[in-house]
mmCIF file of C-alpha atoms in Angstrom:
data_model
loop_
_atom_site.group_PDB
_atom_site.id
_atom_site.type_symbol
_atom_site.label_atom_id
_atom_site.label_comp_id
_atom_site.label_asym_id
_atom_site.label_seq_id
_atom_site.Cartn_x
_atom_site.Cartn_y
_atom_site.Cartn_z
ATOM 1 C CA MET A 406 0.000 0.000 0.000
ATOM 2 C CA GLY A 407 1.361 3.212 0.218
ATOM 3 C CA TRP A 408 1.123 5.580 -2.603
ATOM 4 C CA PHE A 409 -0.910 8.664 -2.032
ATOM 5 C CA TRP A 410 -2.032 11.156 -4.590
ATOM 6 C CA SER A 411 -2.112 14.322 -2.595
ATOM 7 C CA SER A 412 -0.260 16.368 -0.019
ATOM 8 C CA THR A 413 2.707 14.046 0.440
ATOM 9 C CA SER A 414 4.622 15.018 -2.682
ATOM 10 C CA LYS A 415 5.552 18.666 -2.794
ATOM 11 C CA GLU A 416 5.895 18.984 -6.568
ATOM 12 C CA ASP A 417 2.690 19.396 -8.501
ATOM 13 C CA PRO A 418 0.484 16.865 -6.776
ATOM 14 C CA THR A 419 -1.671 15.072 -9.308
ATOM 15 C CA ALA A 420 -5.367 14.568 -8.949
ATOM 16 C CA PRO A 421 -6.680 11.101 -8.205
ATOM 17 C CA ASN A 422 -7.649 9.235 -11.353
ATOM 18 C CA ARG A 423 -10.435 6.759 -11.900
ATOM 19 C CA GLU A 424 -8.339 3.832 -10.741
ATOM 20 C CA ASN A 425 -7.284 5.614 -7.537
ATOM 21 C CA ARG A 426 -10.841 6.534 -6.745
ATOM 22 C CA GLN A 427 -12.076 3.040 -7.418
ATOM 23 C CA ARG A 428 -9.463 1.524 -5.134
ATOM 24 C CA CYS A 429 -10.257 4.017 -2.384
ATOM 25 C CA TRP A 430 -13.981 3.316 -2.598
ATOM 26 C CA GLU A 431 -13.396 -0.415 -2.514
ATOM 27 C CA THR A 432 -11.199 -0.307 0.579
ATOM 28 C CA ARG A 433 -13.697 2.031 2.203
ATOM 29 C CA ASP A 434 -16.565 -0.363 1.503
ATOM 30 C CA THR A 435 -14.552 -3.295 2.879
ATOM 31 C CA TYR A 436 -13.665 -1.365 6.009
ATOM 32 C CA PHE A 437 -17.226 -0.158 6.545
ATOM 33 C CA ALA A 438 -18.530 -3.701 6.048
ATOM 34 C CA CYS A 439 -16.162 -4.793 8.814
ATOM 35 C CA LEU A 440 -17.436 -1.982 11.065
ATOM 36 C CA ASP A 441 -20.983 -3.168 10.357
ATOM 37 C CA ARG A 442 -20.067 -6.666 11.459
ATOM 38 C CA ALA A 443 -18.503 -5.237 14.606
ATOM 39 C CA GLY A 444 -21.628 -3.135 15.179
ATOM 40 C CA VAL A 445 -19.681 0.127 15.114
ATOM 41 C CA VAL A 446 -20.890 3.297 13.412
ATOM 42 C CA LYS A 447 -18.133 5.753 14.192
ATOM 43 C CA ALA A 448 -14.839 4.790 12.563
ATOM 44 C CA GLY A 449 -12.047 4.369 15.108
ATOM 45 C CA GLU A 450 -14.274 2.966 17.830
ATOM 46 C CA GLU A 451 -13.908 -0.608 16.669
ATOM 47 C CA GLY A 452 -10.746 -1.323 18.638
ATOM 48 C CA LYS A 453 -8.612 -3.916 16.887
ATOM 49 C CA ALA A 454 -11.514 -5.543 15.049
ATOM 50 C CA CYS A 455 -10.812 -4.127 11.554
ATOM 51 C CA GLU A 456 -7.118 -3.385 11.643
ATOM 52 C CA LYS A 457 -6.287 -4.861 8.245
ATOM 53 C CA GLU A 458 -9.227 -3.177 6.515
ATOM 54 C CA HIS A 459 -8.454 0.129 8.160
ATOM 55 C CA LYS A 460 -4.867 0.011 7.023
ATOM 56 C CA ALA A 461 -5.936 -0.585 3.421
ATOM 57 C CA TYR A 462 -8.468 2.240 3.649
ATOM 58 C CA GLU A 463 -5.857 4.681 4.962
ATOM 59 C CA GLY A 464 -3.361 3.550 2.374
ATOM 60 C CA ASN A 465 -5.688 4.180 -0.561
ATOM 61 C CA CYS A 466 -7.656 7.281 0.380
ATOM 62 C CA ALA A 467 -6.545 10.825 1.126
ATOM 63 C CA LYS A 468 -7.023 11.967 4.702
ATOM 64 C CA SER A 469 -9.631 14.515 3.672
ATOM 65 C CA TRP A 470 -11.609 11.782 1.909
ATOM 66 C CA ILE A 471 -11.440 9.495 4.925
ATOM 67 C CA GLU A 472 -12.777 12.218 7.194
ATOM 68 C CA TYR A 473 -15.527 12.929 4.706
ATOM 69 C CA PHE A 474 -16.561 9.281 4.253
ATOM 70 C CA ASN A 475 -16.479 8.611 7.996
ATOM 71 C CA GLN A 476 -18.645 11.652 8.584
ATOM 72 C CA ARG A 477 -21.003 10.529 5.855
ATOM 73 C CA ARG A 478 -21.320 7.153 7.523
ATOM 74 C CA ILE A 479 -22.414 8.733 10.789
ATOM 75 C CA ILE A 480 -24.945 10.979 9.028
ATOM 76 C CA ALA A 481 -26.277 8.050 7.011
ATOM 77 C CA ASP A 482 -26.689 6.019 10.169
ATOM 78 C CA ALA A 483 -28.554 8.826 11.902
ATOM 79 C CA GLN A 484 -30.841 9.139 8.889
ATOM 80 C CA LYS A 485 -31.439 5.427 8.781
ATOM 81 C CA GLU A 486 -32.168 5.408 12.484
ATOM 82 C CA ARG A 487 -34.836 8.033 11.979
ATOM 83 C CA LEU A 488 -36.398 6.169 9.087
ATOM 84 C CA GLY A 489 -35.966 2.790 10.758
ATOM 85 C CA LEU A 490 -37.780 3.824 13.926
ATOM 86 C CA ARG A 491 -41.014 4.148 12.039
ATOM 87 C CA ASN A 492 -41.411 0.528 10.947
ATOM 88 C CA ASN A 493 -38.911 -0.896 13.419
ATOM 89 C CA SER A 494 -36.816 -2.548 10.730
ATOM 90 C CA ARG A 495 -33.140 -1.943 10.059
ATOM 91 C CA THR A 496 -32.017 -1.727 6.467
ATOM 92 C CA PRO A 497 -28.495 -2.933 5.724
ATOM 93 C CA LYS A 498 -25.948 -0.127 5.807
ATOM 94 C CA SER A 499 -24.513 -0.985 2.409
ATOM 95 C CA ASP A 500 -27.810 -0.002 0.772
ATOM 96 C CA LEU A 501 -27.590 3.478 2.137
ATOM 97 C CA GLN A 502 -23.985 3.840 1.100
ATOM 98 C CA GLY A 503 -24.932 2.780 -2.390
ATOM 99 C CA SER A 504 -27.213 5.749 -2.728
ATOM 100 C CA PHE A 505 -24.413 8.090 -1.787
ATOM 101 C CA PHE A 506 -21.471 6.665 -3.592
ATOM 102 C CA GLY A 507 -22.933 4.507 -6.317
ATOM 103 C CA MET B 1346 -93.429 34.093 -46.497
ATOM 104 C CA PHE B 1347 -93.462 33.694 -42.777
ATOM 105 C CA SER B 1348 -89.727 33.901 -42.473
ATOM 106 C CA LEU B 1349 -89.784 36.966 -44.671
ATOM 107 C CA THR B 1350 -92.232 38.730 -42.402
ATOM 108 C CA ARG B 1351 -90.028 37.827 -39.536
ATOM 109 C CA SER B 1352 -86.966 39.303 -41.084
ATOM 110 C CA THR B 1353 -88.988 42.374 -41.948
ATOM 111 C CA LEU B 1354 -90.160 42.591 -38.424
ATOM 112 C CA TYR B 1355 -86.650 42.176 -37.268
ATOM 113 C CA CYS B 1356 -85.493 44.864 -39.633
ATOM 114 C CA CYS B 1357 -88.015 47.698 -39.588
ATOM 115 C CA PRO B 1358 -91.195 47.695 -37.557
ATOM 116 C CA ARG B 1359 -92.683 50.571 -39.629
ATOM 117 C CA ARG B 1360 -93.119 48.299 -42.618
ATOM 118 C CA VAL B 1361 -94.929 45.690 -40.562
ATOM 119 C CA PHE B 1362 -97.505 48.294 -39.789
ATOM 120 C CA THR B 1363 -97.878 49.049 -43.473
ATOM 121 C CA ALA B 1364 -98.289 45.401 -44.327
ATOM 122 C CA SER B 1365 -100.915 44.576 -41.720
ATOM 123 C CA TRP B 1366 -102.853 47.674 -42.587
ATOM 124 C CA ARG B 1367 -102.758 46.682 -46.234
ATOM 125 C CA SER B 1368 -104.231 43.258 -45.486
ATOM 126 C CA LYS B 1369 -107.152 44.901 -43.729
ATOM 127 C CA VAL B 1370 -107.700 47.167 -46.706
ATOM 128 C CA GLN B 1371 -107.599 44.164 -49.008
ATOM 129 C CA THR B 1372 -110.504 42.424 -47.273
ATOM 130 C CA VAL B 1373 -112.755 45.381 -46.435
ATOM 131 C CA GLN B 1374 -112.197 48.389 -48.686
ATOM 132 C CA LYS B 1375 -112.299 47.034 -52.164
ATOM 133 C CA PRO B 1376 -112.893 50.346 -54.077
ATOM 134 C CA VAL B 1377 -109.631 52.035 -53.197
ATOM 135 C CA ARG B 1378 -107.796 48.796 -53.434
ATOM 136 C CA THR B 1379 -105.874 49.470 -56.645
ATOM 137 C CA HIS B 1380 -104.184 52.562 -55.437
ATOM 138 C CA TRP B 1381 -103.380 51.127 -52.058
ATOM 139 C CA ARG B 1382 -102.297 47.878 -53.502
ATOM 140 C CA THR B 1383 -99.876 49.488 -55.881
ATOM 141 C CA TYR B 1384 -98.388 51.472 -53.117
ATOM 142 C CA ALA B 1385 -98.289 48.401 -50.906
ATOM 143 C CA GLN B 1386 -96.747 46.370 -53.696
ATOM 144 C CA ILE B 1387 -93.993 48.891 -54.133
ATOM 145 C CA SER B 1388 -93.377 48.962 -50.486
ATOM 146 C CA GLU B 1389 -93.475 45.164 -50.359
ATOM 147 C CA ARG B 1390 -91.054 44.920 -53.226
ATOM 148 C CA ASN B 1391 -88.794 47.269 -51.413
ATOM 149 C CA THR B 1392 -89.094 45.138 -48.339
ATOM 150 C CA ILE B 1393 -88.437 41.949 -50.219
ATOM 151 C CA GLY B 1394 -85.687 43.580 -52.261
ATOM 152 C CA ALA B 1395 -83.190 43.539 -49.429
ATOM 153 C CA PHE B 1396 -84.328 40.262 -47.906
ATOM 154 C CA THR B 1397 -84.779 37.516 -50.427
ATOM 155 C CA PRO B 1398 -84.500 33.992 -49.016
ATOM 156 C CA THR B 1399 -81.051 33.746 -50.585
ATOM 157 C CA ALA B 1400 -79.921 36.911 -48.870
ATOM 158 C CA ALA B 1401 -81.277 35.706 -45.579
ATOM 159 C CA ALA B 1402 -79.537 32.392 -45.952
ATOM 160 C CA LEU B 1403 -76.328 34.167 -46.876
ATOM 161 C CA PHE B 1404 -76.715 36.469 -43.924
ATOM 162 C CA ILE B 1405 -77.201 33.574 -41.533
ATOM 163 C CA LEU B 1406 -74.426 31.536 -43.094
ATOM 164 C CA THR B 1407 -72.037 34.470 -42.928
ATOM 165 C CA GLY B 1408 -73.011 34.974 -39.324
ATOM 166 C CA ILE B 1409 -72.348 31.359 -38.473
ATOM 167 C CA GLY B 1410 -69.154 31.422 -40.475
ATOM 168 C CA LEU B 1411 -67.929 34.510 -38.680
ATOM 169 C CA ALA B 1412 -68.815 33.081 -35.300
ATOM 170 C CA VAL B 1413 -66.973 29.856 -36.074
ATOM 171 C CA TYR B 1414 -63.995 31.723 -37.498
ATOM 172 C CA LEU B 1415 -63.760 34.058 -34.529
ATOM 173 C CA ARG B 1416 -64.053 31.235 -32.078
ATOM 174 C CA ASN B 1417 -61.323 29.291 -33.894
ATOM 175 C CA GLU B 1418 -59.140 32.362 -34.103
ATOM 176 C CA LYS B 1419 -59.583 33.030 -30.408
ATOM 177 C CA GLN B 1420 -58.673 29.436 -29.623
ATOM 178 C CA ARG B 1421 -55.662 29.596 -31.913
ATOM 179 C CA LEU B 1422 -54.410 32.794 -30.286
ATOM 180 C CA GLU B 1423 -54.901 31.316 -26.854
ATOM 181 C CA GLU B 1424 -52.980 28.212 -27.870
ATOM 182 C CA GLU B 1425 -50.198 30.337 -29.285
ATOM 183 C CA ARG B 1426 -50.021 32.393 -26.120
ATOM 184 C CA GLU B 1427 -49.949 29.172 -24.107
ATOM 185 C CA LYS B 1428 -47.088 27.840 -26.213
ATOM 186 C CA GLU B 1429 -45.162 31.056 -25.768
ATOM 187 C CA ARG B 1430 -45.762 30.879 -22.048
ATOM 188 C CA ALA B 1431 -44.466 27.299 -21.966
ATOM 189 C CA LEU B 1432 -41.334 28.360 -23.817
ATOM 190 C CA LYS B 1433 -40.626 31.164 -21.401
ATOM 191 C CA SER B 1434 -42.370 29.544 -18.491
ATOM 192 C CA TYR B 1435 -39.621 30.262 -16.004
ATOM 193 C CA GLY B 1436 -38.596 33.535 -17.571
ATOM 194 C CA ARG B 1437 -34.868 33.384 -17.976
ATOM 195 C CA PRO B 1438 -32.984 33.352 -14.713
ATOM 196 C CA GLN B 1439 -29.947 35.576 -14.775
ATOM 197 C CA ILE B 1440 -27.465 32.709 -14.793
ATOM 198 C CA GLY B 1441 -24.209 32.989 -16.658
ATOM 199 C CA GLY B 1442 -22.424 36.075 -17.868
ATOM 200 C CA PRO B 1443 -19.000 37.335 -18.791
ATOM 201 C CA PHE B 1444 -15.924 35.551 -17.461
ATOM 202 C CA SER B 1445 -12.282 35.228 -18.311
ATOM 203 C CA LEU B 1446 -10.567 31.950 -17.453
ATOM 204 C CA THR B 1447 -7.794 29.659 -18.671
ATOM 205 C CA THR B 1448 -8.377 26.309 -20.396
ATOM 206 C CA HIS B 1449 -6.693 23.074 -19.348
ATOM 207 C CA ASP B 1450 -4.323 23.693 -22.270
ATOM 208 C CA GLY B 1451 -3.356 27.066 -20.866
ATOM 209 C CA GLU B 1452 -5.331 29.092 -23.443
ATOM 210 C CA PRO B 1453 -7.503 32.059 -22.488
ATOM 211 C CA PHE B 1454 -11.237 31.412 -22.640
ATOM 212 C CA THR B 1455 -14.157 33.799 -22.185
ATOM 213 C CA GLN B 1456 -17.962 33.511 -22.328
ATOM 214 C CA GLU B 1457 -17.679 34.089 -26.091
ATOM 215 C CA GLY B 1458 -16.274 30.603 -26.398
ATOM 216 C CA LEU B 1459 -19.729 29.306 -25.474
ATOM 217 C CA LEU B 1460 -21.312 30.808 -28.600
ATOM 218 C CA GLY B 1461 -22.331 28.500 -31.412
ATOM 219 C CA LYS B 1462 -22.532 25.357 -29.284
ATOM 220 C CA TRP B 1463 -24.793 23.889 -26.657
ATOM 221 C CA SER B 1464 -22.804 23.714 -23.474
ATOM 222 C CA LEU B 1465 -23.094 21.723 -20.267
ATOM 223 C CA VAL B 1466 -21.330 23.589 -17.485
ATOM 224 C CA TYR B 1467 -20.276 21.932 -14.246
ATOM 225 C CA PHE B 1468 -18.366 23.368 -11.304
ATOM 226 C CA GLY B 1469 -16.156 21.045 -9.268
ATOM 227 C CA PHE B 1470 -12.616 20.231 -8.188
ATOM 228 C CA THR B 1471 -10.224 17.449 -9.054
ATOM 229 C CA ASN B 1472 -9.816 16.222 -5.458
ATOM 230 C CA CYS B 1473 -13.569 15.651 -5.210
ATOM 231 C CA PRO B 1474 -14.217 12.314 -3.482
ATOM 232 C CA ASP B 1475 -17.373 11.048 -5.145
ATOM 233 C CA ILE B 1476 -19.976 13.526 -6.324
ATOM 234 C CA CYS B 1477 -17.960 15.315 -9.033
ATOM 235 C CA PRO B 1478 -16.721 12.145 -10.721
ATOM 236 C CA ALA B 1479 -20.265 10.765 -10.645
ATOM 237 C CA GLU B 1480 -21.628 13.944 -12.226
ATOM 238 C CA LEU B 1481 -18.853 14.047 -14.821
ATOM 239 C CA ASP B 1482 -19.583 10.401 -15.649
ATOM 240 C CA LYS B 1483 -23.213 11.358 -16.096
ATOM 241 C CA ILE B 1484 -22.299 14.189 -18.465
ATOM 242 C CA THR B 1485 -20.023 11.782 -20.347
ATOM 243 C CA ALA B 1486 -22.907 9.330 -20.793
ATOM 244 C CA VAL B 1487 -25.199 12.143 -21.941
ATOM 245 C CA MET B 1488 -22.545 13.422 -24.353
ATOM 246 C CA ASN B 1489 -22.048 9.992 -25.917
ATOM 247 C CA ASN B 1490 -25.744 9.765 -26.724
ATOM 248 C CA ILE B 1491 -26.550 13.316 -27.820
ATOM 249 C CA GLN B 1492 -23.453 13.572 -29.981
ATOM 250 C CA LYS B 1493 -24.451 10.403 -31.741
ATOM 251 C CA GLU B 1494 -27.819 11.937 -32.471
ATOM 252 C CA HIS B 1495 -26.967 15.582 -33.200
ATOM 253 C CA GLY B 1496 -23.285 15.670 -34.073
ATOM 254 C CA HIS B 1497 -20.496 17.754 -32.556
ATOM 255 C CA ILE B 1498 -22.553 20.694 -31.417
ATOM 256 C CA PHE B 1499 -21.914 20.311 -27.686
ATOM 257 C CA LEU B 1500 -19.280 21.603 -25.333
ATOM 258 C CA PRO B 1501 -19.040 20.030 -21.860
ATOM 259 C CA ILE B 1502 -17.215 22.367 -19.487
ATOM 260 C CA PHE B 1503 -15.618 21.731 -16.116
ATOM 261 C CA ILE B 1504 -14.891 24.891 -14.109
ATOM 262 C CA SER B 1505 -12.640 24.426 -11.097
ATOM 263 C CA VAL B 1506 -13.706 25.862 -7.752
ATOM 264 C CA ASP B 1507 -10.285 25.002 -6.324
ATOM 265 C CA PRO B 1508 -7.897 27.418 -8.061
ATOM 266 C CA ALA B 1509 -5.169 26.941 -5.447
ATOM 267 C CA ARG B 1510 -4.559 23.303 -6.380
ATOM 268 C CA ASP B 1511 -6.190 22.803 -9.781
ATOM 269 C CA SER B 1512 -3.539 23.892 -12.255
ATOM 270 C CA PRO B 1513 -4.425 23.580 -15.968
ATOM 271 C CA SER B 1514 -2.167 20.518 -16.276
ATOM 272 C CA ARG B 1515 -3.750 18.858 -13.257
ATOM 273 C CA ILE B 1516 -7.205 19.476 -14.730
ATOM 274 C CA ALA B 1517 -6.047 18.147 -18.109
ATOM 275 C CA GLN B 1518 -4.906 14.953 -16.411
ATOM 276 C CA TYR B 1519 -8.124 14.686 -14.437
ATOM 277 C CA LEU B 1520 -10.397 15.141 -17.460
ATOM 278 C CA LYS B 1521 -8.767 12.217 -19.289
ATOM 279 C CA ASP B 1522 -11.111 9.955 -17.320
ATOM 280 C CA PHE B 1523 -14.154 11.605 -18.860
ATOM 281 C CA HIS B 1524 -15.576 12.575 -22.242
ATOM 282 C CA PRO B 1525 -12.839 13.705 -24.684
ATOM 283 C CA SER B 1526 -14.769 16.890 -25.529
ATOM 284 C CA PHE B 1527 -14.467 18.158 -21.969
ATOM 285 C CA LEU B 1528 -12.954 21.590 -21.592
ATOM 286 C CA GLY B 1529 -11.439 22.389 -18.200
ATOM 287 C CA LEU B 1530 -11.380 25.999 -17.002
ATOM 288 C CA VAL B 1531 -9.626 27.610 -14.092
ATOM 289 C CA GLY B 1532 -8.747 31.136 -12.988
ATOM 290 C CA ALA B 1533 -7.290 33.079 -10.113
ATOM 291 C CA TYR B 1534 -9.267 33.140 -6.879
ATOM 292 C CA ASP B 1535 -11.080 36.384 -7.761
ATOM 293 C CA THR B 1536 -12.050 35.322 -11.290
ATOM 294 C CA THR B 1537 -13.210 31.977 -9.922
ATOM 295 C CA LYS B 1538 -15.307 33.797 -7.367
ATOM 296 C CA ALA B 1539 -16.761 36.043 -10.103
ATOM 297 C CA VAL B 1540 -17.728 33.182 -12.413
ATOM 298 C CA CYS B 1541 -19.251 31.288 -9.474
ATOM 299 C CA LYS B 1542 -21.286 34.353 -8.614
ATOM 300 C CA ALA B 1543 -22.472 34.702 -12.217
ATOM 301 C CA TYR B 1544 -23.641 31.076 -12.200
ATOM 302 C CA ARG B 1545 -24.993 31.282 -8.644
ATOM 303 C CA VAL B 1546 -22.569 28.651 -7.460
ATOM 304 C CA TYR B 1547 -21.492 28.489 -3.849
ATOM 305 C CA PHE B 1548 -17.980 27.261 -3.075
ATOM 306 C CA SER B 1549 -16.049 27.068 0.167
ATOM 307 C CA THR B 1550 -12.372 27.314 -0.845
ATOM 308 C CA PRO B 1551 -10.686 30.039 1.170
ATOM 309 C CA PRO B 1552 -8.604 32.598 -0.795
ATOM 310 C CA ASN B 1553 -5.386 31.500 0.948
ATOM 311 C CA ALA B 1554 -5.799 27.736 0.489
ATOM 312 C CA ASP B 1555 -2.555 25.746 0.597
ATOM 313 C CA PRO B 1556 -1.760 24.478 -2.934
ATOM 314 C CA ASN B 1557 -0.346 21.321 -1.339
ATOM 315 C CA GLY B 1558 -3.009 20.972 1.288
ATOM 316 C CA ASP B 1559 -5.335 18.010 1.603
ATOM 317 C CA TYR B 1560 -8.777 19.556 1.881
ATOM 318 C CA LEU B 1561 -12.205 19.250 0.310
ATOM 319 C CA VAL B 1562 -14.258 22.013 -1.260
ATOM 320 C CA ASP B 1563 -17.919 22.301 -0.488
ATOM 321 C CA HIS B 1564 -19.751 23.540 -3.561
ATOM 322 C CA SER B 1565 -23.098 23.605 -5.374
ATOM 323 C CA ILE B 1566 -23.544 20.664 -7.702
ATOM 324 C CA PHE B 1567 -25.584 21.667 -10.714
ATOM 325 C CA VAL B 1568 -25.074 20.948 -14.374
ATOM 326 C CA TYR B 1569 -26.104 23.986 -16.396
ATOM 327 C CA LEU B 1570 -27.423 23.706 -19.932
ATOM 328 C CA MET B 1571 -26.592 26.839 -21.945
ATOM 329 C CA ASP B 1572 -27.892 27.501 -25.465
ATOM 330 C CA PRO B 1573 -25.754 28.433 -28.505
ATOM 331 C CA ARG B 1574 -26.151 32.113 -27.577
ATOM 332 C CA GLY B 1575 -24.550 31.331 -24.233
ATOM 333 C CA GLN B 1576 -27.837 31.817 -22.404
ATOM 334 C CA PHE B 1577 -29.093 29.699 -19.542
ATOM 335 C CA VAL B 1578 -31.668 27.018 -20.379
ATOM 336 C CA GLU B 1579 -31.803 24.628 -17.429
ATOM 337 C CA ALA B 1580 -30.010 23.508 -14.274
ATOM 338 C CA PHE B 1581 -29.868 19.797 -13.444
ATOM 339 C CA GLY B 1582 -29.456 18.647 -9.875
ATOM 340 C CA GLN B 1583 -27.664 15.517 -8.752
ATOM 341 C CA GLN B 1584 -30.855 13.436 -8.669
ATOM 342 C CA VAL B 1585 -31.695 14.157 -12.328
ATOM 343 C CA THR B 1586 -30.819 11.095 -14.416
ATOM 344 C CA ALA B 1587 -28.799 11.084 -17.640
ATOM 345 C CA GLU B 1588 -31.976 10.123 -19.536
ATOM 346 C CA GLU B 1589 -33.816 13.130 -18.152
ATOM 347 C CA VAL B 1590 -30.941 15.434 -19.070
ATOM 348 C CA GLU B 1591 -30.921 14.022 -22.609
ATOM 349 C CA ALA B 1592 -34.680 14.465 -22.936
ATOM 350 C CA LYS B 1593 -34.420 18.116 -21.918
ATOM 351 C CA ILE B 1594 -31.546 18.727 -24.334
ATOM 352 C CA ASN B 1595 -33.461 17.127 -27.217
ATOM 353 C CA GLU B 1596 -36.512 19.200 -26.383
ATOM 354 C CA SER B 1597 -34.434 22.391 -26.230
ATOM 355 C CA ILE B 1598 -32.794 21.659 -29.576
ATOM 356 C CA THR B 1599 -36.204 21.027 -31.168
ATOM 357 C CA GLN B 1600 -37.481 24.363 -29.899
ATOM 358 C CA TRP B 1601 -34.331 26.125 -30.991
ATOM 359 C CA GLN B 1602 -34.678 24.577 -34.440
ATOM 360 C CA LYS B 1603 -38.261 25.799 -34.707
ATOM 361 C CA GLY B 1604 -37.124 29.326 -34.020
ATOM 362 C CA THR B 1605 -33.913 29.459 -36.003
ATOM 363 C CA GLY B 1606 -34.149 26.605 -38.507
ATOM 364 C CA LYS B 1607 -30.817 25.292 -37.229
ATOM 365 C CA LYS B 1608 -29.629 23.115 -34.386
ATOM 366 C CA VAL B 1609 -27.095 25.623 -33.131
#
C-alpha cells in the first residue's frame, strides 16, 4: 500500500484518477462492512476488530476523503435510524452507502 | 313568407304596420284597393328587395361562419399564447455572464467561447471524493448519446472551484477519465469567485488555500445547460438522471430549431 495522490509530494500533486478513486472506494466499503459486522458506526471505535481493513483504507484514500466518508457514515446512520424507527426494521448499511457513492 | 315577415319585423317595424294595414284594406275596402295595392306592392317589393331567401340564408351563413372563425381564431391565439408561455415559463434566470478563465491547455477562454454550441457547465474540483466524478460520468454518458444523435454541437465544461490546487495541467490529467470533448477551465481566486457568482454557485475554498493541502471544497452541484447564444436554459441537480438530461436537451434543440431553422 502506500502511494498517495495528494499532499505528500511537494511537486505538482496530481489529482486522483479513476483507478485511484475506485481503489479508495473499494477499501472504504470493505472497512465499513467490517465496522458493520462489529456493530460500530463511528470509525475508530472498533478497537482492533478491523485493523487490516483500516490500514488498506488509509493507504488508498486521502485523509480529507477518509474524514468525509467517515462523517457521511455517521450521518447516514442517523438518517437510517430516523427512518428505521417508524417501521422498526433496520435496512443494511450498504444499501444506504450505495445511494451516496454509487 | 313567414320567415320573410319575420326578417322584416326584425329589420323595420314601420313596414310591418304598413303590411298589416294593407291586409285589412284588401278584405274590407275594395274600391280604393288598386291605389293602395300598388303602393303596398312597391313597399313590399322594397321590403323583399333587401331580404330575399337567398340573402337571408347568406346572412345567416355568414353569421355562423364569422362566429366559427372568430371562435377558432380566439382558440388559436390562446394556444399560441400558451405555447409562448411554456417556452418562457420560467422567464430566464440571470445565470451565466462574462468571465475570463484559462483552459486546461493554458489558453484564455471567455464567455464568447460558449457561442455557437450547446454547453453543459459543471463546477467542481479534481480532489472531489465522489460527487464530481459521478456527475462528470453522467455528463459523459449524456454526451455519448446526444453527440451520436446531433453531431459535434456540444461543449461540456468543467470549471474548477479550487484554483489553489487545480492547475491547468492537473485538470487536463483529471479530465482524461471523462468525455474527450471536456474543456477544463480555471482562474485566479477572484475570477473563480466572479464566475461562481455569475452562475450562482457556492464554493467554500478560502482565498489563501494551501496548494499542497489536503482539503475538500464544499460547492453547489448543478449541471447547467446553456444555449448556442450562451444563455441559460436549465439547471440539473444531482438526482436528475442522464436520460432526463438528454430528454431536456433534445426538447431544447427542437425548440431552438423551430425558431432558427438550425440546431445551433
